[in-house]
Tab-separated table of C-alpha atoms in Angstrom:
chain	number	residue	atom	x	y	z
R	1	UNK	CA	17.392	-4.919	0.060
R	2	UNK	CA	15.998	-2.048	-2.016
R	3	UNK	CA	12.296	-1.276	-2.506
R	4	UNK	CA	12.059	-3.119	-5.837
R	5	UNK	CA	13.466	-6.236	-4.190
R	6	UNK	CA	11.147	-5.737	-1.213
R	7	UNK	CA	8.195	-5.538	-3.606
R	8	UNK	CA	8.989	-9.037	-4.883
R	9	UNK	CA	9.613	-10.410	-1.382
R	10	UNK	CA	6.501	-8.915	0.243
R	11	UNK	CA	3.619	-11.297	0.950
R	12	UNK	CA	0.847	-10.642	3.463
R	13	UNK	CA	1.395	-12.188	6.908
R	14	UNK	CA	-1.358	-12.153	9.546
R	15	UNK	CA	0.156	-14.255	12.342
R	16	UNK	CA	3.143	-12.923	14.267
R	17	UNK	CA	5.521	-14.075	16.979
R	18	UNK	CA	6.229	-12.177	20.198
R	19	UNK	CA	9.746	-11.224	19.060
R	20	UNK	CA	10.032	-7.447	19.589
R	21	UNK	CA	11.211	-4.901	17.073
R	22	UNK	CA	14.821	-3.821	17.407
R	23	UNK	CA	15.958	-0.271	18.084
R	24	UNK	CA	17.066	-0.113	14.437
R	25	UNK	CA	13.579	-1.117	13.281
R	26	UNK	CA	11.772	1.486	15.374
R	27	UNK	CA	14.262	4.257	14.577
R	28	UNK	CA	14.134	3.653	10.823
R	29	UNK	CA	10.347	3.333	10.730
R	30	UNK	CA	9.863	6.415	12.925
R	31	UNK	CA	12.054	8.439	10.566
R	32	UNK	CA	10.065	7.221	7.561
R	33	UNK	CA	6.767	8.048	9.278
R	34	UNK	CA	7.988	11.581	10.009
R	35	UNK	CA	9.111	12.122	6.404
R	36	UNK	CA	5.842	10.855	4.935
R	37	UNK	CA	3.793	12.957	7.348
R	38	UNK	CA	5.738	16.053	6.305
R	39	UNK	CA	5.571	15.252	2.588
R	40	UNK	CA	1.855	14.419	2.423
R	41	UNK	CA	0.313	16.286	5.357
R	42	UNK	CA	-0.617	13.056	7.135
R	43	UNK	CA	-0.720	11.964	10.784
R	44	UNK	CA	0.726	8.447	10.495
R	45	UNK	CA	1.605	6.932	13.884
R	46	UNK	CA	3.904	4.006	14.711
R	47	UNK	CA	2.562	1.797	17.509
R	48	UNK	CA	5.079	-0.807	18.665
R	49	UNK	CA	5.703	-3.436	21.315
R	50	UNK	CA	2.219	-3.317	22.843
R	51	UNK	CA	-0.001	-6.211	23.877
R	52	UNK	CA	-2.728	-5.541	21.283
R	53	UNK	CA	-1.776	-3.067	18.574
R	54	UNK	CA	-5.374	-3.128	17.264
R	55	UNK	CA	-6.533	-1.469	20.485
R	56	UNK	CA	-9.500	-3.829	20.622
R	57	UNK	CA	-10.797	-2.805	17.178
R	58	UNK	CA	-12.308	-5.552	14.996
R	59	UNK	CA	-10.841	-6.168	11.546
R	60	UNK	CA	-12.784	-5.730	8.316
R	61	UNK	CA	-11.344	-8.919	6.827
R	62	UNK	CA	-8.938	-11.666	7.883
R	63	UNK	CA	-7.896	-13.251	11.168
R	64	UNK	CA	-4.781	-11.906	12.859
R	65	UNK	CA	-2.798	-13.064	15.881
R	66	UNK	CA	0.191	-11.763	17.821
R	67	UNK	CA	-0.153	-8.210	16.490
R	68	UNK	CA	2.110	-6.062	18.672
R	69	UNK	CA	3.126	-3.439	16.094
R	70	UNK	CA	1.411	-1.376	13.437
R	71	UNK	CA	1.411	1.953	11.667
R	72	UNK	CA	-1.929	3.730	12.030
R	73	UNK	CA	-2.576	5.399	8.666
R	74	UNK	CA	-4.358	8.614	9.607
R	75	UNK	CA	-4.878	11.845	7.720
R	76	UNK	CA	-7.176	14.836	7.192
R	77	UNK	CA	-10.483	13.780	5.693
R	78	UNK	CA	-12.528	15.532	3.017
R	79	UNK	CA	-16.179	14.625	3.442
R	80	UNK	CA	-16.902	15.670	-0.147
R	81	UNK	CA	-14.046	13.632	-1.640
R	82	UNK	CA	-12.933	10.848	0.741
R	83	UNK	CA	-11.141	9.121	-2.125
R	84	UNK	CA	-8.364	11.733	-1.944
R	85	UNK	CA	-7.254	10.600	1.507
R	86	UNK	CA	-7.670	6.936	0.590
R	87	UNK	CA	-5.303	7.271	-2.371
R	88	UNK	CA	-2.641	9.162	-0.415
R	89	UNK	CA	-2.882	6.666	2.446
R	90	UNK	CA	-2.487	3.800	-0.017
R	91	UNK	CA	0.660	5.354	-1.478
R	92	UNK	CA	2.276	6.297	1.838
R	93	UNK	CA	1.233	3.103	3.613
R	94	UNK	CA	2.703	0.888	0.916
R	95	UNK	CA	5.939	2.865	1.063
R	96	UNK	CA	6.153	2.039	4.771
R	97	UNK	CA	5.250	-1.604	4.152
R	98	UNK	CA	8.038	-1.988	1.592
R	99	UNK	CA	10.534	-0.231	3.846
R	100	UNK	CA	9.568	-2.605	6.670
R	101	UNK	CA	10.140	-5.608	4.388
R	102	UNK	CA	13.527	-4.154	3.412
R	103	UNK	CA	14.341	-4.131	7.145
R	104	UNK	CA	13.566	-7.849	7.344
R	105	UNK	CA	10.043	-7.563	8.767
R	106	UNK	CA	6.762	-9.118	7.661
R	107	UNK	CA	3.704	-6.966	6.991
R	108	UNK	CA	0.038	-6.902	6.084
R	109	UNK	CA	-2.530	-4.273	5.236
R	110	UNK	CA	-5.582	-4.229	7.493
R	111	UNK	CA	-8.778	-2.185	7.663
R	112	UNK	CA	-10.117	-1.753	11.195
R	113	UNK	CA	-13.612	-0.868	12.386
R	114	UNK	CA	-14.472	1.439	15.299
R	115	UNK	CA	-11.076	3.156	15.088
R	116	UNK	CA	-12.352	6.153	17.059
R	117	UNK	CA	-13.212	3.848	19.980
R	118	UNK	CA	-9.853	2.111	20.406
R	119	UNK	CA	-8.005	1.550	23.671
R	120	UNK	CA	-5.569	4.447	23.436
R	121	UNK	CA	-3.304	3.002	20.766
R	122	UNK	CA	-3.402	6.044	18.459
R	123	UNK	CA	-4.837	9.558	18.242
R	124	UNK	CA	-7.405	10.634	15.656
R	125	UNK	CA	-8.040	14.378	15.800
R	126	UNK	CA	-11.206	16.139	14.693
R	127	UNK	CA	-11.450	16.122	10.917
R	128	UNK	CA	-9.159	13.111	10.574
R	129	UNK	CA	-9.861	9.535	9.496
R	130	UNK	CA	-7.979	6.226	9.618
R	131	UNK	CA	-8.731	4.297	6.404
R	132	UNK	CA	-6.285	1.462	7.138
R	133	UNK	CA	-3.177	0.325	9.004
R	134	UNK	CA	0.011	-1.594	8.278
R	135	UNK	CA	0.654	-4.505	10.638
R	136	UNK	CA	4.319	-5.426	10.979
R	137	UNK	CA	6.615	-7.708	12.931
R	138	UNK	CA	8.158	-11.165	12.731
R	139	UNK	CA	5.846	-13.586	10.973
R	140	UNK	CA	5.003	-16.933	12.540
R	141	UNK	CA	5.063	-18.421	9.037
R	142	UNK	CA	5.923	-17.079	5.570
R	143	UNK	CA	3.287	-15.370	3.459
R	144	UNK	CA	2.212	-16.689	0.074
R	145	UNK	CA	2.231	-15.040	-3.330
R	146	UNK	CA	-1.150	-13.822	-4.564
R	147	UNK	CA	-2.686	-14.302	-7.981
R	148	UNK	CA	-2.860	-11.328	-10.305
R	149	UNK	CA	-4.892	-10.137	-13.237
R	150	UNK	CA	-3.043	-10.449	-16.567
R	151	UNK	CA	-0.812	-7.527	-17.486
R	152	UNK	CA	-3.050	-6.527	-20.399
R	153	UNK	CA	-6.047	-6.116	-18.066
R	154	UNK	CA	-4.124	-3.814	-15.736
R	155	UNK	CA	-2.274	-1.917	-18.468
R	156	UNK	CA	-3.961	-0.450	-21.542
R	157	UNK	CA	-2.630	1.715	-24.364
R	158	UNK	CA	-4.257	4.461	-26.409
R	159	UNK	CA	-5.081	3.772	-30.047
R	160	UNK	CA	-2.057	5.738	-31.223
R	161	UNK	CA	0.261	3.267	-29.482
R	162	UNK	CA	-1.373	0.316	-31.197
R	163	UNK	CA	-1.110	-2.593	-28.778
R	164	UNK	CA	0.237	-3.410	-25.327
R	165	UNK	CA	3.204	-5.154	-26.948
R	166	UNK	CA	4.114	-1.870	-28.666
R	167	UNK	CA	4.322	0.004	-25.357
R	168	UNK	CA	7.822	0.931	-24.159
R	169	UNK	CA	9.731	-1.342	-21.811
R	170	UNK	CA	9.305	1.037	-18.867
R	171	UNK	CA	5.495	0.769	-19.151
R	172	UNK	CA	5.711	-3.028	-19.122
R	173	UNK	CA	7.988	-2.844	-16.075
R	174	UNK	CA	5.509	-0.561	-14.324
R	175	UNK	CA	2.601	-2.917	-14.986
R	176	UNK	CA	4.635	-5.906	-13.810
R	177	UNK	CA	5.190	-4.013	-10.553
R	178	UNK	CA	1.446	-3.277	-10.312
R	179	UNK	CA	0.803	-7.014	-10.628
R	180	UNK	CA	2.701	-7.432	-7.338
R	181	UNK	CA	0.683	-4.773	-5.504
R	182	UNK	CA	-1.619	-5.914	-2.684
R	183	UNK	CA	-5.299	-5.042	-3.013
R	184	UNK	CA	-8.521	-5.514	-1.077
R	185	UNK	CA	-9.702	-9.127	-1.453
R	186	UNK	CA	-7.112	-9.494	-4.234
R	187	UNK	CA	-9.460	-7.845	-6.750
R	188	UNK	CA	-6.975	-5.261	-8.134
R	189	UNK	CA	-9.605	-2.599	-9.002
R	190	UNK	CA	-7.135	-0.404	-10.900
R	191	UNK	CA	-6.166	0.338	-14.481
R	192	UNK	CA	-3.241	2.185	-16.073
R	193	UNK	CA	-3.421	3.604	-19.601
R	194	UNK	CA	-0.497	4.880	-21.665
R	195	UNK	CA	-1.791	7.850	-23.662
R	196	UNK	CA	-1.021	8.724	-27.281
R	197	UNK	CA	2.037	10.847	-26.501
R	198	UNK	CA	3.811	7.711	-25.257
R	199	UNK	CA	4.787	9.378	-21.977
R	200	UNK	CA	1.628	10.297	-20.055
R	201	UNK	CA	-0.032	7.611	-17.920
R	202	UNK	CA	-3.611	7.779	-16.684
R	203	UNK	CA	-4.260	5.798	-13.487
R	204	UNK	CA	-7.857	4.989	-12.571
R	205	UNK	CA	-9.699	3.294	-9.736
R	206	UNK	CA	-12.381	0.897	-10.940
R	207	UNK	CA	-15.439	-0.269	-9.035
R	208	UNK	CA	-14.449	-2.315	-6.009
R	209	UNK	CA	-13.804	-2.440	-2.279
R	210	UNK	CA	-11.360	0.266	-1.105
R	211	UNK	CA	-10.602	0.992	-4.767
R	212	UNK	CA	-8.840	4.329	-4.200
R	213	UNK	CA	-6.732	2.854	-1.406
R	214	UNK	CA	-5.709	0.149	-3.878
R	215	UNK	CA	-4.995	2.811	-6.502
R	216	UNK	CA	-2.551	4.608	-4.209
R	217	UNK	CA	-0.736	1.333	-3.528
R	218	UNK	CA	-0.611	0.463	-7.220
R	219	UNK	CA	0.635	3.933	-8.229
R	220	UNK	CA	3.631	3.573	-5.929
R	221	UNK	CA	4.392	0.166	-7.434
R	222	UNK	CA	4.104	1.591	-10.946
R	223	UNK	CA	6.487	4.439	-10.110
R	224	UNK	CA	9.049	2.065	-8.623
R	225	UNK	CA	8.815	-0.339	-11.553
R	226	UNK	CA	8.681	2.159	-14.416
R	227	UNK	CA	10.956	4.852	-13.005
R	228	UNK	CA	9.486	8.330	-12.575
R	229	UNK	CA	11.972	9.775	-15.062
R	230	UNK	CA	10.162	7.994	-17.906
R	231	UNK	CA	6.604	9.276	-17.543
R	232	UNK	CA	4.205	11.828	-16.085
R	233	UNK	CA	0.815	11.228	-14.480
R	234	UNK	CA	-2.246	12.537	-16.319
R	235	UNK	CA	-4.160	15.283	-14.497
Protein backbone atom coordinates (compact mmCIF):
# COMPACT_ATOMS: atom_id res chain seq x y z
CA UNK A 1 0.00 0.00 0.00
CA UNK A 2 1.43 3.39 -0.98
CA UNK A 3 0.75 6.68 0.84
CA UNK A 4 -2.04 7.74 -1.54
CA UNK A 5 -3.82 4.45 -0.90
CA UNK A 6 -3.18 4.81 2.84
CA UNK A 7 -4.74 8.28 2.72
CA UNK A 8 -8.00 6.78 1.44
CA UNK A 9 -7.89 3.89 3.92
CA UNK A 10 -7.06 5.97 7.01
CA UNK A 11 -9.89 6.61 9.46
CA UNK A 12 -9.41 7.61 13.10
CA UNK A 13 -9.50 4.72 15.59
CA UNK A 14 -9.53 5.36 19.35
CA UNK A 15 -10.01 1.86 20.77
CA UNK A 16 -7.23 -0.70 20.40
CA UNK A 17 -6.60 -4.35 21.18
CA UNK A 18 -3.65 -5.68 23.18
CA UNK A 19 -2.02 -7.20 20.08
CA UNK A 20 1.60 -5.97 20.09
CA UNK A 21 3.45 -4.36 17.23
CA UNK A 22 5.69 -6.65 15.23
CA UNK A 23 9.44 -6.21 14.86
CA UNK A 24 8.77 -5.05 11.29
CA UNK A 25 6.37 -2.38 12.55
CA UNK A 26 8.76 -0.98 15.15
CA UNK A 27 11.78 -1.11 12.83
CA UNK A 28 10.00 0.66 9.97
CA UNK A 29 8.45 3.30 12.22
CA UNK A 30 11.73 3.91 14.06
CA UNK A 31 13.49 4.47 10.74
CA UNK A 32 10.80 6.92 9.64
CA UNK A 33 11.00 8.79 12.95
CA UNK A 34 14.78 9.13 12.57
CA UNK A 35 14.47 10.44 9.00
CA UNK A 36 11.80 12.99 9.90
CA UNK A 37 13.77 14.17 12.92
CA UNK A 38 16.83 14.71 10.72
CA UNK A 39 14.87 16.40 7.93
CA UNK A 40 12.86 18.80 10.11
CA UNK A 41 14.95 19.24 13.25
CA UNK A 42 12.35 17.52 15.43
CA UNK A 43 12.51 15.20 18.45
CA UNK A 44 9.77 12.71 17.56
CA UNK A 45 9.80 9.63 19.80
CA UNK A 46 8.21 6.21 19.24
CA UNK A 47 6.71 4.72 22.41
CA UNK A 48 5.59 1.12 21.96
CA UNK A 49 4.30 -1.91 23.84
CA UNK A 50 3.76 -0.12 27.16
CA UNK A 51 0.79 -0.37 29.51
CA UNK A 52 -0.34 3.26 29.07
CA UNK A 53 1.30 5.10 26.19
CA UNK A 54 -0.35 8.36 27.34
CA UNK A 55 1.78 8.28 30.49
CA UNK A 56 -1.24 9.28 32.55
CA UNK A 57 -1.86 12.47 30.55
CA UNK A 58 -5.50 13.45 29.91
CA UNK A 59 -6.67 13.90 26.32
CA UNK A 60 -7.95 17.19 24.91
CA UNK A 61 -10.79 15.47 23.06
CA UNK A 62 -12.11 11.93 22.60
CA UNK A 63 -12.13 8.75 24.67
CA UNK A 64 -9.37 6.23 24.04
CA UNK A 65 -8.78 2.70 25.30
CA UNK A 66 -6.02 0.12 24.94
CA UNK A 67 -3.40 2.67 23.87
CA UNK A 68 -0.05 0.87 24.09
CA UNK A 69 1.78 2.67 21.27
CA UNK A 70 2.20 6.23 20.08
CA UNK A 71 4.60 8.66 18.47
CA UNK A 72 5.20 11.69 20.68
CA UNK A 73 5.39 14.67 18.30
CA UNK A 74 7.97 16.93 19.93
CA UNK A 75 10.06 19.75 18.55
CA UNK A 76 11.80 23.05 19.34
CA UNK A 77 9.30 25.74 20.23
CA UNK A 78 9.33 29.41 19.24
CA UNK A 79 7.46 31.42 21.85
CA UNK A 80 7.01 34.28 19.39
CA UNK A 81 5.65 32.06 16.60
CA UNK A 82 4.30 28.76 17.98
CA UNK A 83 2.44 28.16 14.73
CA UNK A 84 5.73 27.25 13.02
CA UNK A 85 6.19 24.14 15.15
CA UNK A 86 2.50 23.25 14.90
CA UNK A 87 2.63 23.23 11.10
CA UNK A 88 5.80 21.14 10.92
CA UNK A 89 4.42 18.70 13.48
CA UNK A 90 1.22 18.39 11.47
CA UNK A 91 3.16 17.57 8.31
CA UNK A 92 5.59 15.11 9.89
CA UNK A 93 2.98 13.49 12.13
CA UNK A 94 0.63 12.82 9.24
CA UNK A 95 3.49 11.30 7.27
CA UNK A 96 4.01 8.85 10.13
CA UNK A 97 0.28 8.17 10.41
CA UNK A 98 0.03 7.31 6.71
CA UNK A 99 3.14 5.13 6.87
CA UNK A 100 1.61 3.28 9.84
CA UNK A 101 -1.60 2.69 7.88
CA UNK A 102 0.49 1.40 4.96
CA UNK A 103 1.97 -1.11 7.42
CA UNK A 104 -1.52 -2.34 8.27
CA UNK A 105 -1.96 -0.40 11.52
CA UNK A 106 -4.78 1.84 12.74
CA UNK A 107 -4.08 5.38 13.93
CA UNK A 108 -5.51 8.53 15.43
CA UNK A 109 -4.29 12.03 16.16
CA UNK A 110 -4.53 13.08 19.80
CA UNK A 111 -3.70 16.24 21.75
CA UNK A 112 -2.62 15.57 25.33
CA UNK A 113 -2.60 17.88 28.34
CA UNK A 114 0.10 18.04 31.03
CA UNK A 115 2.67 16.47 28.69
CA UNK A 116 5.55 17.73 30.84
CA UNK A 117 4.16 15.79 33.82
CA UNK A 118 3.85 12.35 32.23
CA UNK A 119 5.00 9.06 33.72
CA UNK A 120 8.30 8.73 31.88
CA UNK A 121 6.90 7.82 28.48
CA UNK A 122 8.83 10.47 26.52
CA UNK A 123 11.42 13.22 27.00
CA UNK A 124 10.70 16.91 26.45
CA UNK A 125 13.87 18.99 26.72
CA UNK A 126 14.04 22.66 27.65
CA UNK A 127 12.74 24.79 24.81
CA UNK A 128 10.70 21.94 23.33
CA UNK A 129 6.95 21.39 23.13
CA UNK A 130 4.66 18.46 22.29
CA UNK A 131 1.67 19.80 20.32
CA UNK A 132 0.19 16.36 19.59
CA UNK A 133 0.79 12.62 19.25
CA UNK A 134 -0.10 9.82 16.86
CA UNK A 135 -1.72 6.81 18.52
CA UNK A 136 -1.23 3.56 16.62
CA UNK A 137 -1.88 -0.15 16.91
CA UNK A 138 -4.51 -2.73 16.03
CA UNK A 139 -7.99 -1.25 16.19
CA UNK A 140 -10.73 -2.97 18.15
CA UNK A 141 -13.16 -1.87 15.43
CA UNK A 142 -12.80 -0.08 12.08
CA UNK A 143 -12.82 3.70 11.91
CA UNK A 144 -15.43 5.64 9.96
CA UNK A 145 -15.05 8.14 7.15
CA UNK A 146 -15.47 11.78 8.15
CA UNK A 147 -17.49 14.45 6.40
CA UNK A 148 -15.65 17.14 4.49
CA UNK A 149 -16.20 20.67 3.32
CA UNK A 150 -16.94 20.92 -0.42
CA UNK A 151 -13.90 21.11 -2.68
CA UNK A 152 -14.68 24.70 -3.69
CA UNK A 153 -14.55 25.84 -0.05
CA UNK A 154 -11.13 24.28 0.49
CA UNK A 155 -9.71 25.22 -2.92
CA UNK A 156 -9.94 28.71 -4.42
CA UNK A 157 -8.49 30.19 -7.60
CA UNK A 158 -7.24 33.68 -8.40
CA UNK A 159 -9.28 35.85 -10.74
CA UNK A 160 -6.92 35.17 -13.63
CA UNK A 161 -7.80 31.46 -13.50
CA UNK A 162 -11.51 32.20 -13.69
CA UNK A 163 -13.23 29.43 -11.75
CA UNK A 164 -12.41 26.29 -9.78
CA UNK A 165 -13.51 24.19 -12.76
CA UNK A 166 -10.85 25.92 -14.88
CA UNK A 167 -8.05 24.90 -12.50
CA UNK A 168 -5.70 22.16 -13.73
CA UNK A 169 -6.34 18.53 -12.89
CA UNK A 170 -3.42 18.39 -10.45
CA UNK A 171 -5.00 21.17 -8.34
CA UNK A 172 -8.29 19.28 -8.22
CA UNK A 173 -6.41 16.13 -7.20
CA UNK A 174 -4.63 18.05 -4.45
CA UNK A 175 -7.89 19.43 -3.06
CA UNK A 176 -9.50 15.99 -3.18
CA UNK A 177 -6.59 14.76 -1.05
CA UNK A 178 -7.09 17.68 1.37
CA UNK A 179 -10.72 16.61 1.74
CA UNK A 180 -9.42 13.34 3.22
CA UNK A 181 -7.12 15.05 5.73
CA UNK A 182 -7.99 14.73 9.43
CA UNK A 183 -8.52 17.97 11.35
CA UNK A 184 -9.38 19.08 14.87
CA UNK A 185 -13.10 18.49 15.52
CA UNK A 186 -13.47 17.89 11.76
CA UNK A 187 -13.58 21.65 11.09
CA UNK A 188 -10.91 21.74 8.33
CA UNK A 189 -9.68 25.30 9.07
CA UNK A 190 -7.53 25.50 5.93
CA UNK A 191 -7.70 26.99 2.46
CA UNK A 192 -5.61 26.54 -0.69
CA UNK A 193 -5.54 29.15 -3.46
CA UNK A 194 -4.11 28.68 -6.95
CA UNK A 195 -2.54 32.01 -7.93
CA UNK A 196 -2.67 33.73 -11.32
CA UNK A 197 0.47 32.07 -12.69
CA UNK A 198 -1.34 28.72 -12.59
CA UNK A 199 1.52 27.06 -10.69
CA UNK A 200 1.92 28.77 -7.30
CA UNK A 201 -0.33 27.64 -4.44
CA UNK A 202 -0.96 29.67 -1.30
CA UNK A 203 -1.91 27.58 1.75
CA UNK A 204 -3.51 29.34 4.71
CA UNK A 205 -4.71 28.43 8.18
CA UNK A 206 -8.11 29.91 9.01
CA UNK A 207 -9.53 30.60 12.45
CA UNK A 208 -10.06 27.38 14.37
CA UNK A 209 -8.76 24.92 16.94
CA UNK A 210 -5.18 23.77 16.22
CA UNK A 211 -5.46 25.46 12.81
CA UNK A 212 -1.73 25.40 11.98
CA UNK A 213 -1.46 21.75 13.01
CA UNK A 214 -4.32 21.07 10.60
CA UNK A 215 -2.56 23.12 7.92
CA UNK A 216 0.57 20.98 8.14
CA UNK A 217 -1.53 17.82 7.78
CA UNK A 218 -3.44 19.26 4.83
CA UNK A 219 -0.28 20.45 3.06
CA UNK A 220 1.12 16.93 3.09
CA UNK A 221 -2.14 15.61 1.64
CA UNK A 222 -2.09 18.29 -1.05
CA UNK A 223 1.49 17.43 -2.01
CA UNK A 224 0.69 13.72 -2.24
CA UNK A 225 -2.46 14.32 -4.27
CA UNK A 226 -1.20 17.04 -6.61
CA UNK A 227 2.39 15.88 -7.05
CA UNK A 228 5.14 18.30 -6.03
CA UNK A 229 6.44 18.45 -9.60
CA UNK A 230 3.35 20.43 -10.64
CA UNK A 231 3.44 23.40 -8.27
CA UNK A 232 5.39 25.54 -5.82
CA UNK A 233 4.26 26.88 -2.45
CA UNK A 234 3.84 30.65 -2.13
CA UNK A 235 6.23 32.34 0.31
